[in-house]
Short mmCIF file of C-alpha atoms in Angstrom, two decimals:
data_model
loop_
_atom_site.label_atom_id
_atom_site.label_comp_id
_atom_site.label_asym_id
_atom_site.label_seq_id
_atom_site.Cartn_x
_atom_site.Cartn_y
_atom_site.Cartn_z
CA MET S 1 -0.14 -0.01 0.12
CA GLN S 2 1.35 3.39 -0.94
CA SER S 3 2.11 5.74 1.83
CA PRO S 4 -0.05 9.10 1.77
CA LYS S 5 1.74 12.13 0.19
CA ILE S 6 3.22 14.59 2.54
CA ILE S 7 2.58 18.31 1.96
CA LEU S 8 4.41 21.11 3.82
CA VAL S 9 2.32 23.92 4.98
CA THR S 10 4.23 26.97 6.13
CA GLY S 11 3.01 29.21 8.72
CA ALA S 12 0.85 26.54 10.33
CA SER S 13 -0.56 28.53 13.03
CA GLY S 14 -2.27 31.09 10.81
CA PHE S 15 -5.92 31.68 10.01
CA VAL S 16 -5.63 30.36 6.25
CA ALA S 17 -3.15 27.71 7.03
CA ALA S 18 -5.52 26.05 9.54
CA HIS S 19 -8.08 25.41 7.00
CA VAL S 20 -5.44 24.49 4.16
CA ILE S 21 -4.11 21.95 6.75
CA GLU S 22 -7.83 20.55 7.25
CA ALA S 23 -8.48 20.49 3.49
CA PHE S 24 -5.41 18.34 2.77
CA ILE S 25 -5.70 15.92 5.52
CA SER S 26 -9.47 15.56 4.86
CA ALA S 27 -8.29 14.63 1.30
CA GLY S 28 -6.08 11.92 2.56
CA TYR S 29 -2.66 13.45 2.65
CA HIS S 30 -0.32 13.89 5.58
CA VAL S 31 0.82 17.54 6.56
CA ARG S 32 4.02 18.89 7.98
CA GLY S 33 3.59 22.19 9.29
CA THR S 34 6.16 24.82 9.89
CA VAL S 35 5.87 26.75 13.30
CA ARG S 36 8.33 29.05 15.01
CA SER S 37 8.55 27.15 18.40
CA GLU S 38 7.27 23.84 20.05
CA ALA S 39 4.92 25.81 22.14
CA THR S 40 3.15 26.79 18.55
CA ALA S 41 3.28 23.40 17.55
CA GLU S 42 1.28 22.07 20.60
CA ARG S 43 -1.31 24.78 20.01
CA VAL S 44 -1.93 23.67 16.43
CA LYS S 45 -1.99 20.00 17.55
CA ARG S 46 -4.87 21.12 20.01
CA THR S 47 -6.67 22.59 16.92
CA PHE S 48 -6.60 19.01 15.41
CA PRO S 49 -6.69 16.48 18.07
CA GLN S 50 -8.41 14.17 15.62
CA TYR S 51 -5.49 14.36 13.22
CA ALA S 52 -2.68 13.35 15.57
CA GLN S 53 -1.45 10.73 13.24
CA GLN S 54 -1.69 12.68 10.00
CA LEU S 55 0.22 16.04 11.20
CA SER S 56 3.71 16.74 12.23
CA PHE S 57 5.72 19.69 12.40
CA ALA S 58 8.93 21.26 11.69
CA ILE S 59 10.46 24.06 13.84
CA VAL S 60 11.53 27.26 11.58
CA PRO S 61 12.27 29.93 14.14
CA ASP S 62 12.82 32.54 11.49
CA ILE S 63 11.68 31.91 7.75
CA VAL S 64 13.64 35.07 6.48
CA GLU S 65 16.97 33.38 7.61
CA GLY S 66 19.12 31.77 4.93
CA GLY S 67 18.37 28.12 4.71
CA ALA S 68 15.48 28.44 7.22
CA PHE S 69 13.45 25.60 5.41
CA ASP S 70 16.44 23.44 4.40
CA GLU S 71 15.11 20.49 6.72
CA ALA S 72 11.60 21.20 6.45
CA VAL S 73 11.24 20.57 2.91
CA LYS S 74 13.18 17.01 3.02
CA GLY S 75 10.97 14.17 2.01
CA VAL S 76 7.85 16.31 1.29
CA ASP S 77 5.68 15.93 -2.14
CA GLY S 78 4.39 19.44 -2.34
CA ILE S 79 4.56 22.80 -0.63
CA MET S 80 1.91 25.31 0.45
CA HIS S 81 3.61 28.51 1.43
CA THR S 82 1.09 30.47 3.46
CA ALA S 83 3.45 32.18 5.86
CA CYS S 84 4.09 35.82 5.31
CA PRO S 85 5.70 38.23 7.93
CA GLY S 86 4.72 41.78 8.14
CA GLY S 87 1.25 43.30 7.91
CA GLY S 88 0.97 45.66 10.90
CA ALA S 89 2.50 48.94 11.75
CA ALA S 90 6.37 48.92 11.27
CA GLU S 91 9.37 51.41 12.23
CA ASN S 92 11.15 50.57 9.17
CA ASN S 93 9.17 49.38 5.97
CA GLU S 94 12.09 47.77 4.22
CA ARG S 95 13.64 46.04 7.04
CA ASP S 96 10.15 44.92 8.74
CA ILE S 97 8.01 44.36 5.97
CA VAL S 98 9.39 44.30 2.33
CA GLN S 99 12.46 42.29 2.73
CA PRO S 100 11.01 39.80 5.07
CA ALA S 101 8.12 39.10 2.53
CA ILE S 102 10.89 38.60 -0.27
CA ASN S 103 13.35 36.52 1.71
CA GLY S 104 10.67 34.31 3.30
CA THR S 105 9.30 33.57 -0.15
CA ILE S 106 12.72 33.20 -1.91
CA ASN S 107 13.96 30.74 1.04
CA ILE S 108 11.15 28.33 0.60
CA LEU S 109 11.91 28.05 -3.29
CA GLU S 110 15.63 27.98 -2.78
CA SER S 111 15.36 25.22 -0.08
CA ALA S 112 13.17 23.15 -2.31
CA HIS S 113 15.35 23.70 -5.24
CA ARG S 114 18.29 22.36 -3.45
CA HIS S 115 16.99 19.84 -1.12
CA ALA S 116 13.71 18.64 -2.41
CA PRO S 117 14.02 17.26 -6.02
CA GLN S 118 10.78 15.12 -5.50
CA VAL S 119 8.47 18.37 -5.14
CA LYS S 120 6.83 19.01 -8.44
CA ARG S 121 4.60 22.13 -7.43
CA ILE S 122 4.77 24.82 -4.78
CA VAL S 123 1.85 26.89 -4.18
CA ILE S 124 2.24 30.31 -2.76
CA THR S 125 -0.57 32.35 -1.07
CA SER S 126 -0.20 35.66 -2.58
CA SER S 127 -2.85 38.26 -2.41
CA PHE S 128 -5.38 40.73 -4.12
CA ALA S 129 -2.69 43.18 -2.79
CA SER S 130 -0.34 41.90 -5.38
CA MET S 131 -3.08 43.09 -8.21
CA ILE S 132 -4.90 46.20 -6.73
CA ASP S 133 -4.09 49.57 -7.74
CA MET S 134 -4.69 51.67 -4.62
CA SER S 135 -4.33 55.10 -6.58
CA LYS S 136 -7.58 54.09 -8.54
CA GLY S 137 -9.85 53.81 -5.52
CA ALA S 138 -12.99 51.86 -6.34
CA TRP S 139 -12.12 52.15 -10.04
CA PRO S 140 -15.63 51.91 -11.30
CA SER S 141 -16.38 49.28 -14.25
CA HIS S 142 -12.49 48.10 -14.12
CA ILE S 143 -12.46 44.46 -14.37
CA TYR S 144 -9.58 43.16 -11.95
CA SER S 145 -8.11 39.97 -13.24
CA GLU S 146 -4.78 37.90 -12.97
CA GLU S 147 -3.59 40.46 -15.83
CA ASP S 148 -3.54 43.16 -13.06
CA TRP S 149 -0.26 43.81 -11.06
CA ASN S 150 0.02 46.40 -8.25
CA PRO S 151 2.04 49.05 -9.96
CA MET S 152 3.96 50.18 -6.77
CA THR S 153 7.74 49.58 -7.24
CA TYR S 154 10.22 48.41 -4.43
CA GLU S 155 11.59 51.77 -4.33
CA GLU S 156 8.12 53.11 -3.57
CA ALA S 157 7.55 50.57 -1.07
CA VAL S 158 10.32 51.17 0.97
CA GLY S 159 10.07 55.15 0.55
CA LYS S 160 10.12 57.03 3.89
CA ASP S 161 6.53 58.64 2.91
CA THR S 162 4.88 55.17 2.34
CA SER S 163 2.47 53.83 4.93
CA SER S 164 2.98 50.36 6.47
CA LEU S 165 -0.25 49.35 4.80
CA GLN S 166 0.98 50.51 1.38
CA ALA S 167 4.39 48.66 1.88
CA TYR S 168 2.72 45.39 2.89
CA LEU S 169 0.55 45.76 -0.26
CA ALA S 170 3.52 46.44 -2.32
CA ALA S 171 5.55 43.73 -0.65
CA LYS S 172 2.91 41.18 -1.70
CA LYS S 173 3.47 42.08 -5.19
CA VAL S 174 7.42 42.38 -5.02
CA ALA S 175 7.59 38.80 -3.32
CA GLU S 176 5.23 37.46 -6.01
CA ARG S 177 7.30 38.80 -8.64
CA ALA S 178 10.44 37.37 -7.13
CA ALA S 179 8.83 34.02 -6.98
CA TRP S 180 8.00 33.86 -10.72
CA ASP S 181 11.62 35.11 -11.52
CA PHE S 182 13.04 32.64 -9.33
CA VAL S 183 11.34 29.54 -11.02
CA LYS S 184 12.20 30.91 -14.48
CA ASP S 185 15.86 31.97 -13.58
CA GLN S 186 16.62 28.83 -11.83
CA ASN S 187 15.06 26.29 -14.19
CA THR S 188 13.51 24.59 -11.27
CA THR S 189 12.14 20.96 -11.34
CA PHE S 190 9.05 22.38 -9.56
CA ASP S 191 6.34 24.47 -11.19
CA LEU S 192 4.73 27.40 -9.40
CA VAL S 193 1.02 28.39 -8.70
CA THR S 194 0.13 31.73 -6.89
CA LEU S 195 -3.30 32.22 -5.33
CA LEU S 196 -4.66 35.88 -4.86
CA PRO S 197 -7.23 36.07 -2.32
CA PRO S 198 -8.83 39.42 -1.15
CA MET S 199 -10.21 39.98 2.28
CA ILE S 200 -10.78 36.57 3.83
CA TYR S 201 -13.67 36.00 6.02
CA GLY S 202 -15.33 32.80 7.39
CA PRO S 203 -15.01 30.51 10.68
CA ASN S 204 -11.70 30.87 12.65
CA ILE S 205 -10.81 27.41 13.78
CA ASN S 206 -7.35 28.07 15.54
CA ALA S 207 -7.99 30.96 17.66
CA THR S 208 -8.61 30.28 21.40
CA HIS S 209 -10.27 33.40 22.28
CA VAL S 210 -11.51 36.87 20.75
CA SER S 211 -8.44 38.65 22.02
CA GLN S 212 -6.23 36.32 19.67
CA LEU S 213 -7.99 36.84 16.22
CA ASN S 214 -6.32 37.22 12.83
CA LEU S 215 -6.77 40.73 11.24
CA THR S 216 -9.76 39.85 8.88
CA SER S 217 -11.64 38.07 11.76
CA ALA S 218 -11.06 40.86 14.23
CA ASP S 219 -12.19 43.40 11.32
CA ALA S 220 -15.46 41.48 11.24
CA TYR S 221 -15.82 40.86 14.87
CA ARG S 222 -15.81 44.73 15.66
CA LEU S 223 -19.21 44.70 14.23
CA MET S 224 -20.71 42.29 16.65
CA SER S 225 -18.58 42.52 19.71
CA PRO S 226 -20.30 43.51 22.89
CA ASP S 227 -18.43 46.58 22.81
CA SER S 228 -20.41 47.80 19.63
CA LYS S 229 -23.71 49.48 19.53
CA PRO S 230 -26.45 50.43 16.94
CA SER S 231 -25.28 54.06 16.72
CA ASP S 232 -21.70 53.25 15.96
CA PRO S 233 -20.70 54.45 12.36
CA ILE S 234 -20.40 51.61 9.72
CA PRO S 235 -16.49 51.25 8.87
CA GLU S 236 -15.65 52.40 5.27
CA ASN S 237 -14.50 49.78 2.87
CA GLY S 238 -10.75 50.07 2.10
CA PHE S 239 -11.20 46.88 0.09
CA TRP S 240 -14.25 45.70 -1.54
CA SER S 241 -13.73 42.18 -2.46
CA TRP S 242 -13.81 39.07 -0.37
CA VAL S 243 -13.84 35.32 -0.22
CA ASP S 244 -14.38 32.54 2.34
CA VAL S 245 -11.58 30.93 4.02
CA ARG S 246 -12.72 27.33 3.13
CA ASP S 247 -12.83 28.23 -0.42
CA VAL S 248 -9.37 29.73 -0.20
CA ALA S 249 -8.38 26.11 1.37
CA GLN S 250 -10.13 24.26 -1.43
CA ALA S 251 -8.14 26.41 -3.86
CA HIS S 252 -4.90 25.38 -2.25
CA LEU S 253 -5.91 21.71 -2.48
CA ARG S 254 -6.87 21.93 -6.10
CA ALA S 255 -3.98 24.05 -7.30
CA TYR S 256 -1.74 21.32 -6.02
CA GLU S 257 -3.88 18.48 -7.62
CA VAL S 258 -4.90 19.88 -10.98
CA PRO S 259 -2.26 19.42 -13.68
CA GLU S 260 -3.66 22.59 -15.59
CA ALA S 261 -3.02 24.86 -12.64
CA GLY S 262 0.96 24.62 -13.00
CA GLY S 263 2.34 28.03 -13.89
CA GLU S 264 -0.71 29.96 -13.23
CA ARG S 265 -1.66 33.13 -11.37
CA ILE S 266 -5.07 32.62 -9.89
CA PHE S 267 -7.47 35.23 -8.47
CA VAL S 268 -9.72 33.33 -5.80
CA CYS S 269 -12.65 35.81 -5.03
CA ALA S 270 -16.28 35.44 -4.23
CA GLY S 271 -17.10 38.92 -5.22
CA ASN S 272 -17.72 42.29 -3.80
CA TYR S 273 -19.15 43.17 -0.35
CA SER S 274 -19.63 46.08 2.20
CA TYR S 275 -19.54 46.31 5.92
CA GLN S 276 -22.97 47.52 5.81
CA GLN S 277 -23.95 44.20 4.33
CA ILE S 278 -21.92 42.19 6.90
CA ALA S 279 -23.97 44.34 9.54
CA ASP S 280 -27.27 43.57 7.78
CA ILE S 281 -26.49 39.94 7.86
CA LEU S 282 -25.46 39.91 11.55
CA ARG S 283 -28.66 41.87 12.40
CA ASP S 284 -30.95 39.76 10.38
CA LYS S 285 -29.46 36.24 10.78
CA VAL S 286 -27.52 36.20 14.26
CA PRO S 287 -30.27 37.09 16.77
CA GLU S 288 -27.73 36.78 19.70
CA VAL S 289 -25.98 39.98 18.47
CA LYS S 290 -28.57 41.95 16.64
CA ASP S 291 -29.06 44.56 19.60
CA HIS S 292 -25.47 45.96 19.23
CA VAL S 293 -24.70 45.52 15.65
CA PRO S 294 -24.36 49.04 13.99
CA LEU S 295 -27.33 50.10 12.10
CA GLY S 296 -25.83 52.36 9.43
CA SER S 297 -28.14 52.58 6.54
CA PRO S 298 -29.67 49.17 6.17
CA ALA S 299 -30.03 47.49 2.94
CA SER S 300 -27.98 50.16 1.19
CA GLY S 301 -25.78 47.59 -0.32
CA PHE S 302 -22.40 49.39 -1.51
CA GLY S 303 -23.93 52.85 -0.55
CA GLY S 304 -24.08 54.13 -4.18
CA VAL S 305 -20.39 53.62 -4.69
CA GLU S 306 -19.50 52.30 -8.08
CA LEU S 307 -17.05 49.61 -7.82
CA TYR S 308 -14.45 47.55 -9.85
CA ILE S 309 -15.57 44.18 -11.02
CA PRO S 310 -13.59 41.22 -9.71
CA ASP S 311 -13.10 38.41 -12.31
CA ALA S 312 -12.45 35.13 -10.82
CA GLY S 313 -13.20 32.97 -14.06
CA LYS S 314 -9.96 31.22 -14.06
CA SER S 315 -10.65 29.92 -10.56
CA ARG S 316 -13.74 28.34 -11.63
CA ARG S 317 -12.24 27.12 -14.97
CA ILE S 318 -8.99 25.64 -13.83
CA LEU S 319 -9.81 24.75 -9.97
CA GLY S 320 -13.54 24.33 -10.35
CA LEU S 321 -14.14 26.36 -7.34
CA ARG S 322 -17.86 27.15 -6.43
CA TYR S 323 -17.71 29.98 -4.01
CA ARG S 324 -19.90 30.39 -0.82
CA GLY S 325 -22.07 33.37 -0.56
CA LEU S 326 -21.49 36.25 1.82
CA GLU S 327 -24.46 35.35 4.27
CA GLU S 328 -23.23 31.75 4.92
CA SER S 329 -19.76 33.05 5.48
CA VAL S 330 -20.80 35.72 7.67
CA VAL S 331 -23.10 33.62 9.74
CA ASP S 332 -20.68 30.67 10.09
CA MET S 333 -18.04 33.05 11.24
CA ALA S 334 -20.26 34.79 13.86
CA TYR S 335 -21.35 31.62 15.67
CA GLY S 336 -17.63 30.66 15.74
CA LEU S 337 -16.96 34.00 17.40
CA LEU S 338 -19.61 33.68 19.80
CA GLU S 339 -18.21 30.36 21.09
CA LEU S 340 -14.70 32.07 21.29
CA GLU S 341 -16.29 34.88 23.56
CA GLU S 342 -17.16 31.97 26.03
CA GLN S 343 -13.50 31.00 26.30
CA ILE S 344 -11.70 32.02 29.35
#
């Protein structure tokens, strides 16, 4: 009997990574996750007590150090690179955001190239950030697709007048470009797939308390937390496109399994949304929180803003994805967050 294939998932303690791990193990694979410490490994194990036999770990304290993944890649059949440092406020954009994003990505490719000749495909979790042109705002009628690249350059990303958010968005683009260049220049034995999700919502399966939420879960939780109230203003959208985390996980699984995905850049997106729509769903479908969800202007949709159009057709054609709707995603997320509120 053939042994199950082993998939390396970097950044195994992350919000997206947890669902990617579940998707692969459910499909019959074994998963080796990279984490920074034994303590983090134990925390991830507690998320998946039912998968103890299918889940192992490699300790990688710092993904930006040269050779960081050399041991982790040995013996694996495929790699899902979900880890990405940075994202919050930074003192130095180049040192704290841009270089770590690039180095972490190149390091996993370098380690696979040198030490894992058996690996035939690497899937990188890139981002809509790598596509978006923030200078265009809502860019009415523009159709965003895999042909779009964030126009910010490395020099702009590390400029002293660039915000940490802009630097992070640009870093995702620069890191993705570096990955494509590496595969081309090094003539690797593996091919590459990059997945580009926008705002990722849906159930959080690895947080142990609402104080420990990832950025997008916290982003939605503020609309339903006990501290919110009907008179609070509805947040303004900085980004208008979204996807459910479970669909992102399936995209990783299929990006690994579907031969035609090799060498492709794939936008993974369910459509556009607004915080007003999330608030409306919470108030209408989650009675436990309806009394303190901000009211805003119910049923006003995008508030009259004309938006760009996300084209995720390639993900449907190549990966066969079928996307969950916003209501299902928000309701499932909300009930998961309510459970976390009860944790001590």
